[in-house]
Amino acid sequence: MKEGRKFVMGDLHGAYKALIQCLNRSGFDYQNDTLIQLGDVADGHNEVYECVEELLKIKNLIAIKGNHDAWFQEFIQTDFHPVSWNYGGKGTIESYLKYKDGPKVCFSKGSGFKTSLNSSDIPPLHRQFFRDQKPYYILDDNICFVHGGFDRYLDFFEQPEKNYYWDRRLWTEALSHVDEGKRIDTFEMVTHFESIYIGHTSTLNWGKSQPMEALNITNMDIGAGSNGKLTIRNIDTEEIWQSDALDTLYDDYKYVAHMHE
């Protein structure tokens, strides 16, 4: 059996068509290769169900929890969504309603949505998928994978879990450090990693359509939740493959990711 390769993929946001393109274009081997997916499978385009089904086919999948996944997990646990589905949740609702028996209700009401989707409509394997997502993952060669970031002034392993899928300061402060011409060894960090992969903050905010790097941090969120491109990268060779632009794959609904979400 050939030795498997290791890949990292950015925020997915229900973009099943883009997921298939990235896996096909990279020649991903579902049995031997490893995929580290950086979270936010939920919310955005209306094929979240299909994305989970495809990811479950990958033998060596490492699924990281994103903030949108945490919101959806709260819905699965309580039947209440903490932000009334405002940030791309319509795509998640529509996706699961396609596979639900009975009424398929989804319309805007007040600041959220009225929907017939209940937590009991989420298939057991999907419930397990979102429950089992990891807050972070670290390879043996000290490469860290996390959705958002972390507080660099605290021990990495002793932080509130929400830091891992909400923090943006690690990325924005690293960018500022680079802009000021400072060296990486002056960037204070309690827990040191050889390199760090993140998602959460779209590179489209800086007009970039490929992974961005600042110090030893690589940002893999290339705006698949809006009109960017889902991106997969070979961790060892650093070769990347991208989907078509999302606005050419989906024209019925676009989730626009903002800095504050």
mmCIF file of C-alpha atoms in Angstrom:
data_model
loop_
_atom_site.group_PDB
_atom_site.id
_atom_site.type_symbol
_atom_site.label_atom_id
_atom_site.label_comp_id
_atom_site.label_asym_id
_atom_site.label_seq_id
_atom_site.Cartn_x
_atom_site.Cartn_y
_atom_site.Cartn_z
ATOM 1 C CA MET A 1 0.000 0.000 0.000
ATOM 2 C CA LYS A 2 1.380 3.405 -0.941
ATOM 3 C CA GLU A 3 2.055 5.931 1.788
ATOM 4 C CA GLY A 4 -0.763 8.424 2.080
ATOM 5 C CA ARG A 5 -0.381 12.150 1.618
ATOM 6 C CA LYS A 6 -1.570 14.811 4.092
ATOM 7 C CA PHE A 7 -3.886 17.615 2.993
ATOM 8 C CA VAL A 8 -5.475 20.613 4.680
ATOM 9 C CA MET A 9 -8.699 22.226 3.454
ATOM 10 C CA GLY A 10 -10.253 25.554 4.377
ATOM 11 C CA ASP A 11 -13.760 26.558 5.465
ATOM 12 C CA LEU A 12 -16.385 24.615 3.521
ATOM 13 C CA HIS A 13 -19.707 26.388 4.185
ATOM 14 C CA GLY A 14 -21.930 23.843 2.459
ATOM 15 C CA ALA A 15 -20.119 24.056 -0.877
ATOM 16 C CA TYR A 16 -20.407 20.416 -1.936
ATOM 17 C CA LYS A 17 -19.667 21.086 -5.614
ATOM 18 C CA ALA A 18 -16.437 22.838 -4.618
ATOM 19 C CA LEU A 19 -15.547 20.016 -2.224
ATOM 20 C CA ILE A 20 -15.798 17.441 -5.013
ATOM 21 C CA GLN A 21 -13.726 19.625 -7.350
ATOM 22 C CA CYS A 22 -10.930 20.007 -4.775
ATOM 23 C CA LEU A 23 -10.829 16.306 -3.966
ATOM 24 C CA ASN A 24 -10.823 15.352 -7.645
ATOM 25 C CA ARG A 25 -8.292 17.958 -8.748
ATOM 26 C CA SER A 26 -5.856 17.023 -5.998
ATOM 27 C CA GLY A 27 -6.227 13.322 -6.774
ATOM 28 C CA PHE A 28 -7.234 12.717 -3.162
ATOM 29 C CA ASP A 29 -7.212 9.046 -2.161
ATOM 30 C CA TYR A 30 -10.155 8.378 0.178
ATOM 31 C CA GLN A 31 -8.500 5.266 1.646
ATOM 32 C CA ASN A 32 -4.850 6.296 2.055
ATOM 33 C CA ASP A 33 -4.619 10.095 2.199
ATOM 34 C CA THR A 34 -5.407 12.224 5.257
ATOM 35 C CA LEU A 35 -7.632 15.299 5.106
ATOM 36 C CA ILE A 36 -7.555 17.897 7.866
ATOM 37 C CA GLN A 37 -10.623 20.066 7.301
ATOM 38 C CA LEU A 38 -10.481 23.357 9.189
ATOM 39 C CA GLY A 39 -14.169 23.652 10.094
ATOM 40 C CA ASP A 40 -17.255 25.663 9.197
ATOM 41 C CA VAL A 41 -18.807 22.803 7.277
ATOM 42 C CA ALA A 42 -22.196 24.274 8.207
ATOM 43 C CA ASP A 43 -23.910 27.485 7.084
ATOM 44 C CA GLY A 44 -23.538 29.100 3.698
ATOM 45 C CA HIS A 45 -24.445 27.226 0.525
ATOM 46 C CA ASN A 46 -27.320 24.756 0.636
ATOM 47 C CA GLU A 47 -25.460 21.431 0.464
ATOM 48 C CA VAL A 48 -24.287 20.982 4.044
ATOM 49 C CA TYR A 49 -25.916 17.529 4.185
ATOM 50 C CA GLU A 50 -24.049 16.446 1.056
ATOM 51 C CA CYS A 51 -20.744 17.799 2.397
ATOM 52 C CA VAL A 52 -21.049 15.747 5.584
ATOM 53 C CA GLU A 53 -21.963 12.632 3.606
ATOM 54 C CA GLU A 54 -18.856 13.047 1.433
ATOM 55 C CA LEU A 55 -16.521 13.756 4.332
ATOM 56 C CA LEU A 56 -17.760 10.628 6.100
ATOM 57 C CA LYS A 57 -16.446 8.580 3.163
ATOM 58 C CA ILE A 58 -12.858 9.645 3.950
ATOM 59 C CA LYS A 59 -11.123 7.031 6.068
ATOM 60 C CA ASN A 60 -8.478 9.357 7.512
ATOM 61 C CA LEU A 61 -10.542 12.488 8.170
ATOM 62 C CA ILE A 62 -9.627 14.979 10.872
ATOM 63 C CA ALA A 63 -12.550 17.374 11.246
ATOM 64 C CA ILE A 64 -11.918 20.630 13.126
ATOM 65 C CA LYS A 65 -14.805 22.512 14.748
ATOM 66 C CA GLY A 66 -15.638 25.975 13.416
ATOM 67 C CA ASN A 67 -17.848 28.598 15.021
ATOM 68 C CA HIS A 68 -20.676 27.863 12.567
ATOM 69 C CA ASP A 69 -20.395 24.177 13.387
ATOM 70 C CA ALA A 70 -20.614 25.033 17.098
ATOM 71 C CA TRP A 71 -23.827 26.958 16.418
ATOM 72 C CA PHE A 72 -25.291 24.043 14.497
ATOM 73 C CA GLN A 73 -24.211 21.642 17.219
ATOM 74 C CA GLU A 74 -26.126 23.773 19.716
ATOM 75 C CA PHE A 75 -29.224 23.462 17.522
ATOM 76 C CA ILE A 76 -28.751 19.682 17.361
ATOM 77 C CA GLN A 77 -28.547 19.527 21.161
ATOM 78 C CA THR A 78 -31.299 21.989 22.074
ATOM 79 C CA ASP A 79 -33.509 22.681 18.998
ATOM 80 C CA PHE A 80 -32.482 26.321 19.319
ATOM 81 C CA HIS A 81 -29.911 28.040 17.138
ATOM 82 C CA PRO A 82 -27.987 30.673 19.153
ATOM 83 C CA VAL A 83 -27.961 33.335 16.418
ATOM 84 C CA SER A 84 -31.351 32.634 14.809
ATOM 85 C CA TRP A 85 -29.603 31.290 11.668
ATOM 86 C CA ASN A 86 -28.702 34.849 10.637
ATOM 87 C CA TYR A 87 -25.185 34.111 9.426
ATOM 88 C CA GLY A 88 -25.618 31.697 6.548
ATOM 89 C CA GLY A 89 -27.959 29.374 8.417
ATOM 90 C CA LYS A 90 -30.567 29.433 5.660
ATOM 91 C CA GLY A 91 -28.287 27.210 3.571
ATOM 92 C CA THR A 92 -28.059 24.656 6.383
ATOM 93 C CA ILE A 93 -31.839 24.666 6.888
ATOM 94 C CA GLU A 94 -32.525 24.232 3.175
ATOM 95 C CA SER A 95 -29.967 21.458 2.892
ATOM 96 C CA TYR A 96 -31.458 19.280 5.624
ATOM 97 C CA LEU A 97 -35.065 20.069 4.652
ATOM 98 C CA LYS A 98 -34.403 18.363 1.293
ATOM 99 C CA TYR A 99 -34.072 15.053 3.165
ATOM 100 C CA LYS A 100 -36.871 15.587 5.700
ATOM 101 C CA ASP A 101 -40.283 13.971 5.466
ATOM 102 C CA GLY A 102 -43.297 16.223 5.876
ATOM 103 C CA PRO A 103 -43.504 20.034 5.694
ATOM 104 C CA LYS A 104 -40.449 21.872 4.385
ATOM 105 C CA VAL A 105 -40.856 25.349 5.853
ATOM 106 C CA CYS A 106 -38.145 27.985 5.742
ATOM 107 C CA PHE A 107 -38.805 31.728 5.583
ATOM 108 C CA SER A 108 -37.498 34.896 7.177
ATOM 109 C CA LYS A 109 -39.295 36.037 10.303
ATOM 110 C CA GLY A 110 -38.128 38.982 12.352
ATOM 111 C CA SER A 111 -34.391 38.705 12.865
ATOM 112 C CA GLY A 112 -34.256 34.992 12.084
ATOM 113 C CA PHE A 113 -36.100 32.201 10.274
ATOM 114 C CA LYS A 114 -39.271 30.207 10.750
ATOM 115 C CA THR A 115 -38.536 26.606 9.871
ATOM 116 C CA SER A 116 -39.994 23.126 10.188
ATOM 117 C CA LEU A 117 -36.501 21.682 10.654
ATOM 118 C CA ASN A 118 -36.075 20.042 14.064
ATOM 119 C CA SER A 119 -32.957 18.634 15.654
ATOM 120 C CA SER A 120 -34.500 15.165 15.369
ATOM 121 C CA ASP A 121 -34.348 15.543 11.562
ATOM 122 C CA ILE A 122 -30.536 15.498 11.618
ATOM 123 C CA PRO A 123 -29.338 11.934 10.831
ATOM 124 C CA PRO A 124 -27.498 10.147 13.667
ATOM 125 C CA LEU A 125 -24.210 9.943 11.738
ATOM 126 C CA HIS A 126 -24.362 13.689 11.098
ATOM 127 C CA ARG A 127 -25.047 14.340 14.776
ATOM 128 C CA GLN A 128 -21.986 12.277 15.597
ATOM 129 C CA PHE A 129 -19.906 14.107 12.975
ATOM 130 C CA PHE A 130 -20.554 17.523 14.523
ATOM 131 C CA ARG A 131 -20.231 16.168 18.063
ATOM 132 C CA ASP A 132 -16.849 14.600 17.297
ATOM 133 C CA GLN A 133 -15.224 17.576 15.576
ATOM 134 C CA LYS A 134 -11.946 18.509 17.290
ATOM 135 C CA PRO A 135 -11.171 21.978 18.678
ATOM 136 C CA TYR A 136 -7.663 21.632 17.193
ATOM 137 C CA TYR A 137 -5.217 19.051 15.870
ATOM 138 C CA ILE A 138 -1.431 18.862 16.110
ATOM 139 C CA LEU A 139 0.726 16.706 13.851
ATOM 140 C CA ASP A 140 3.792 14.924 15.209
ATOM 141 C CA ASP A 141 6.074 17.486 13.569
ATOM 142 C CA ASN A 142 4.441 20.236 15.697
ATOM 143 C CA ILE A 143 2.138 21.642 13.021
ATOM 144 C CA CYS A 144 -1.050 23.068 14.536
ATOM 145 C CA PHE A 145 -4.455 23.147 12.836
ATOM 146 C CA VAL A 146 -7.201 25.278 14.345
ATOM 147 C CA HIS A 147 -10.257 27.010 12.906
ATOM 148 C CA GLY A 148 -9.867 30.534 14.215
ATOM 149 C CA GLY A 149 -6.735 30.895 16.299
ATOM 150 C CA PHE A 150 -5.910 31.192 19.982
ATOM 151 C CA ASP A 151 -4.717 33.624 22.626
ATOM 152 C CA ARG A 152 -0.962 33.613 22.121
ATOM 153 C CA TYR A 153 -0.387 34.952 25.649
ATOM 154 C CA LEU A 154 -1.932 31.824 27.221
ATOM 155 C CA ASP A 155 -0.819 28.210 27.199
ATOM 156 C CA PHE A 156 -2.365 26.749 24.037
ATOM 157 C CA PHE A 157 -3.730 23.703 25.841
ATOM 158 C CA GLU A 158 -5.375 25.602 28.710
ATOM 159 C CA GLN A 159 -7.658 27.997 26.827
ATOM 160 C CA PRO A 160 -11.444 28.286 26.706
ATOM 161 C CA GLU A 161 -12.573 26.144 23.777
ATOM 162 C CA LYS A 162 -14.291 29.092 22.082
ATOM 163 C CA ASN A 163 -10.869 30.694 21.551
ATOM 164 C CA TYR A 164 -9.967 27.971 19.072
ATOM 165 C CA TYR A 165 -12.879 28.696 16.740
ATOM 166 C CA TRP A 166 -13.448 32.417 17.396
ATOM 167 C CA ASP A 167 -10.055 34.090 17.847
ATOM 168 C CA ARG A 168 -8.921 36.430 15.052
ATOM 169 C CA ARG A 169 -6.231 38.344 16.914
ATOM 170 C CA LEU A 170 -3.556 35.721 16.281
ATOM 171 C CA TRP A 171 -3.942 36.294 12.540
ATOM 172 C CA THR A 172 -4.442 40.059 12.522
ATOM 173 C CA GLU A 173 -1.582 40.634 14.992
ATOM 174 C CA ALA A 174 0.723 38.423 12.912
ATOM 175 C CA LEU A 175 -0.127 40.506 9.835
ATOM 176 C CA SER A 176 0.599 43.713 11.735
ATOM 177 C CA HIS A 177 3.892 42.243 12.963
ATOM 178 C CA VAL A 178 4.926 41.538 9.380
ATOM 179 C CA ASP A 179 3.755 44.953 8.155
ATOM 180 C CA GLU A 180 5.921 46.594 10.808
ATOM 181 C CA GLY A 181 8.938 44.648 9.547
ATOM 182 C CA LYS A 182 9.446 42.740 12.782
ATOM 183 C CA ARG A 183 11.035 39.278 12.983
ATOM 184 C CA ILE A 184 9.165 36.122 13.910
ATOM 185 C CA ASP A 185 11.334 35.603 17.007
ATOM 186 C CA THR A 186 9.921 38.830 18.470
ATOM 187 C CA PHE A 187 6.314 37.638 18.088
ATOM 188 C CA GLU A 188 5.479 36.547 21.622
ATOM 189 C CA MET A 189 3.746 33.178 21.913
ATOM 190 C CA VAL A 190 3.577 31.043 25.076
ATOM 191 C CA THR A 191 3.203 27.798 23.119
ATOM 192 C CA HIS A 192 5.378 27.552 20.029
ATOM 193 C CA PHE A 193 4.522 25.645 16.856
ATOM 194 C CA GLU A 194 6.576 24.948 13.763
ATOM 195 C CA SER A 195 3.667 26.194 11.695
ATOM 196 C CA ILE A 196 -0.020 26.953 12.146
ATOM 197 C CA TYR A 197 -2.943 26.536 9.740
ATOM 198 C CA ILE A 198 -6.137 28.522 10.311
ATOM 199 C CA GLY A 199 -9.430 29.360 8.591
ATOM 200 C CA HIS A 200 -12.253 31.605 9.863
ATOM 201 C CA THR A 201 -11.099 34.939 8.406
ATOM 202 C CA SER A 202 -11.480 35.123 4.641
ATOM 203 C CA THR A 203 -8.454 36.216 2.642
ATOM 204 C CA LEU A 204 -10.913 38.064 0.380
ATOM 205 C CA ASN A 205 -10.869 40.765 3.056
ATOM 206 C CA TRP A 206 -7.353 41.524 1.767
ATOM 207 C CA GLY A 207 -8.178 40.949 -1.893
ATOM 208 C CA LYS A 208 -6.282 37.640 -1.927
ATOM 209 C CA SER A 209 -7.597 34.555 -3.743
ATOM 210 C CA GLN A 210 -4.934 32.097 -2.539
ATOM 211 C CA PRO A 211 -3.691 31.099 0.923
ATOM 212 C CA MET A 212 -2.039 33.948 2.806
ATOM 213 C CA GLU A 213 0.970 33.638 5.086
ATOM 214 C CA ALA A 214 2.100 35.781 7.989
ATOM 215 C CA LEU A 215 5.089 34.635 10.042
ATOM 216 C CA ASN A 216 4.517 30.875 10.466
ATOM 217 C CA ILE A 217 0.730 31.101 10.050
ATOM 218 C CA THR A 218 -1.119 30.076 6.867
ATOM 219 C CA ASN A 219 -4.713 31.202 6.335
ATOM 220 C CA MET A 220 -6.704 28.671 4.281
ATOM 221 C CA ASP A 221 -10.086 30.470 4.267
ATOM 222 C CA ILE A 222 -10.310 31.699 0.667
ATOM 223 C CA GLY A 223 -13.942 32.772 0.858
ATOM 224 C CA ALA A 224 -15.825 29.592 -0.051
ATOM 225 C CA GLY A 225 -18.718 30.965 1.998
ATOM 226 C CA SER A 226 -19.162 33.780 -0.519
ATOM 227 C CA ASN A 227 -17.631 34.140 -3.991
ATOM 228 C CA GLY A 228 -14.131 32.840 -3.306
ATOM 229 C CA LYS A 229 -12.623 29.418 -3.970
ATOM 230 C CA LEU A 230 -12.473 26.379 -1.736
ATOM 231 C CA THR A 231 -8.824 25.436 -1.413
ATOM 232 C CA ILE A 232 -6.950 22.229 -0.535
ATOM 233 C CA ARG A 233 -3.193 22.081 0.092
ATOM 234 C CA ASN A 234 -0.663 19.278 0.296
ATOM 235 C CA ILE A 235 0.950 19.928 3.678
ATOM 236 C CA ASP A 236 4.323 18.481 2.695
ATOM 237 C CA THR A 237 4.754 19.868 -0.834
ATOM 238 C CA GLU A 238 2.640 23.033 -0.304
ATOM 239 C CA GLU A 239 0.986 22.476 -3.694
ATOM 240 C CA ILE A 240 -2.573 23.815 -3.795
ATOM 241 C CA TRP A 241 -5.692 23.066 -5.791
ATOM 242 C CA GLN A 242 -8.793 25.241 -5.897
ATOM 243 C CA SER A 243 -12.409 24.924 -6.890
ATOM 244 C CA ASP A 244 -14.062 27.197 -9.400
ATOM 245 C CA ALA A 245 -15.232 30.496 -7.936
ATOM 246 C CA LEU A 246 -18.259 29.815 -5.769
ATOM 247 C CA ASP A 247 -20.427 32.406 -7.512
ATOM 248 C CA THR A 248 -20.099 30.310 -10.687
ATOM 249 C CA LEU A 249 -21.115 27.121 -8.859
ATOM 250 C CA TYR A 250 -24.018 28.559 -6.840
ATOM 251 C CA ASP A 251 -26.185 31.388 -8.083
ATOM 252 C CA ASP A 252 -29.293 30.891 -5.949
ATOM 253 C CA TYR A 253 -27.828 31.756 -2.561
ATOM 254 C CA LYS A 254 -24.636 33.391 -1.400
ATOM 255 C CA TYR A 255 -23.450 33.667 2.172
ATOM 256 C CA VAL A 256 -21.151 36.646 2.585
ATOM 257 C CA ALA A 257 -18.687 36.145 5.431
ATOM 258 C CA HIS A 258 -17.947 39.292 7.406
ATOM 259 C CA MET A 259 -15.045 39.990 9.718
ATOM 260 C CA HIS A 260 -17.239 40.070 12.846
ATOM 261 C CA GLU A 261 -18.874 36.674 12.433
#
